[in-house]
Amino acid sequence: MCKRGFKKITYSAISELSGISIATISRVINNSPNVREETRKMVIDAMKALGFDTSSLEAIGSKSNDLIIFNIPSLDNPFYSLIIQGAKAAAQRNGYNMLVNEDPIDEKSYDTFTDLLKKTNAAGLITTNCINRTTLLKLSAFIPMVQCCECISNMDIPFVTIDDVSAARNAVEYLISLGRKRIAFINGPLEYKYAQDRLKGYLQALEQASIKKDPEIIIQLQEISYDMAVSAAFQLLNSDQRPDAFFASSDVYAAAAIKAVRRSGLEVPKDIAIVGFDNIELSTMCTPSITTVNQPKFQLGLLSCEMLIKRISGELIPISSMYMDTELIVRETTQKPSSILSLPRS
């Protein structure tokens, strides 16, 4: 492409004239396939009006299709099911197809992953992965994208998520309100932002209640594993540090705690109260059913996809972010069956 005199024509000027975002303009100028033809034409028309030679751009044209890639860390994790359904609903409503892909996204796998984006000629990307800042920056320059659930918030990449700190704090405060004082925490790997934030919320609730932090009752798992959670909870329950409650950073870990309590000859919730997180289907299938923090999973997927479609279209909108409300659903692991109720998030 001829860039003669381009220094005099700034991206900002093209953006102001066309109403297209600077990121999308960059993709047009760099001949990225991930731009719709109508958007490419608007950018080219604006550049022509500013006196720029666009002949090489017009010769290339666009071959973008209507495929959105939804990338998740693991197809085995039931948490993503409703999120995917929500994203698919938004995609179909707007004339897009969606491919659910299970891949890590890091420096090591970056080239392989971007090869997938090229081969599928994807129009946009939704990620739920734990991705480092450098890789996120490279990806966002390559393709329109939105972060869903797991995100880095202080970047110019939009996201839809929940306030994990507040949600965790509210859950632990509820356990404290029931008179529980030794509240153990089962947490996932700290490489994930949600795990960092839920730990922070747990500690905030203890501090506000003047309950001293006890590292001996914080179970920090190095990988996402039901069996490891059962083993660690069982060991804790049969030690001198026995808790009177568990707060688990997922419903899977809460189910693991139930199993460990039973193995120890104790009862839920009489001896040990348990609160989970996510409100996946498992939480109602367990006996006793799990008190848990509900995430609006369908809406998380739906709004992430709607936000992405706006970016694919090149719509000039501010980098937007969205925090969805959560709700504490009280069930049998903290109450007798006759006392089930639902508590809204404060």
mmCIF file of N, CA and C in Angstrom, residues 108-117:
data_model
loop_
_atom_site.group_PDB
_atom_site.id
_atom_site.type_symbol
_atom_site.label_atom_id
_atom_site.label_comp_id
_atom_site.label_asym_id
_atom_site.label_seq_id
_atom_site.Cartn_x
_atom_site.Cartn_y
_atom_site.Cartn_z
ATOM 1 N N LYS A 108 3.461 -18.746 24.113
ATOM 2 C CA LYS A 108 3.886 -19.992 23.476
ATOM 3 C C LYS A 108 2.911 -20.440 22.388
ATOM 4 N N SER A 109 1.620 -20.260 22.637
ATOM 5 C CA SER A 109 0.602 -20.746 21.700
ATOM 6 C C SER A 109 0.069 -19.655 20.775
ATOM 7 N N TYR A 110 0.611 -18.439 20.885
ATOM 8 C CA TYR A 110 0.045 -17.295 20.166
ATOM 9 C C TYR A 110 0.000 -17.526 18.658
ATOM 10 N N ASP A 111 1.104 -17.964 18.070
ATOM 11 C CA ASP A 111 1.154 -18.139 16.614
ATOM 12 C C ASP A 111 0.162 -19.198 16.146
ATOM 13 N N THR A 112 0.065 -20.289 16.893
ATOM 14 C CA THR A 112 -0.885 -21.347 16.536
ATOM 15 C C THR A 112 -2.317 -20.830 16.615
ATOM 16 N N PHE A 113 -2.596 -20.039 17.660
ATOM 17 C CA PHE A 113 -3.953 -19.525 17.832
ATOM 18 C C PHE A 113 -4.303 -18.518 16.740
ATOM 19 N N THR A 114 -3.379 -17.624 16.410
ATOM 20 C CA THR A 114 -3.677 -16.649 15.357
ATOM 21 C C THR A 114 -3.767 -17.322 13.987
ATOM 22 N N ASP A 115 -3.076 -18.447 13.807
ATOM 23 C CA ASP A 115 -3.243 -19.222 12.569
ATOM 24 C C ASP A 115 -4.684 -19.714 12.446
ATOM 25 N N LEU A 116 -5.263 -20.126 13.585
ATOM 26 C CA LEU A 116 -6.670 -20.546 13.587
ATOM 27 C C LEU A 116 -7.572 -19.388 13.176
ATOM 28 N N LEU A 117 -7.304 -18.206 13.714
ATOM 29 C CA LEU A 117 -8.113 -17.035 13.374
ATOM 30 C C LEU A 117 -8.018 -16.719 11.888
#
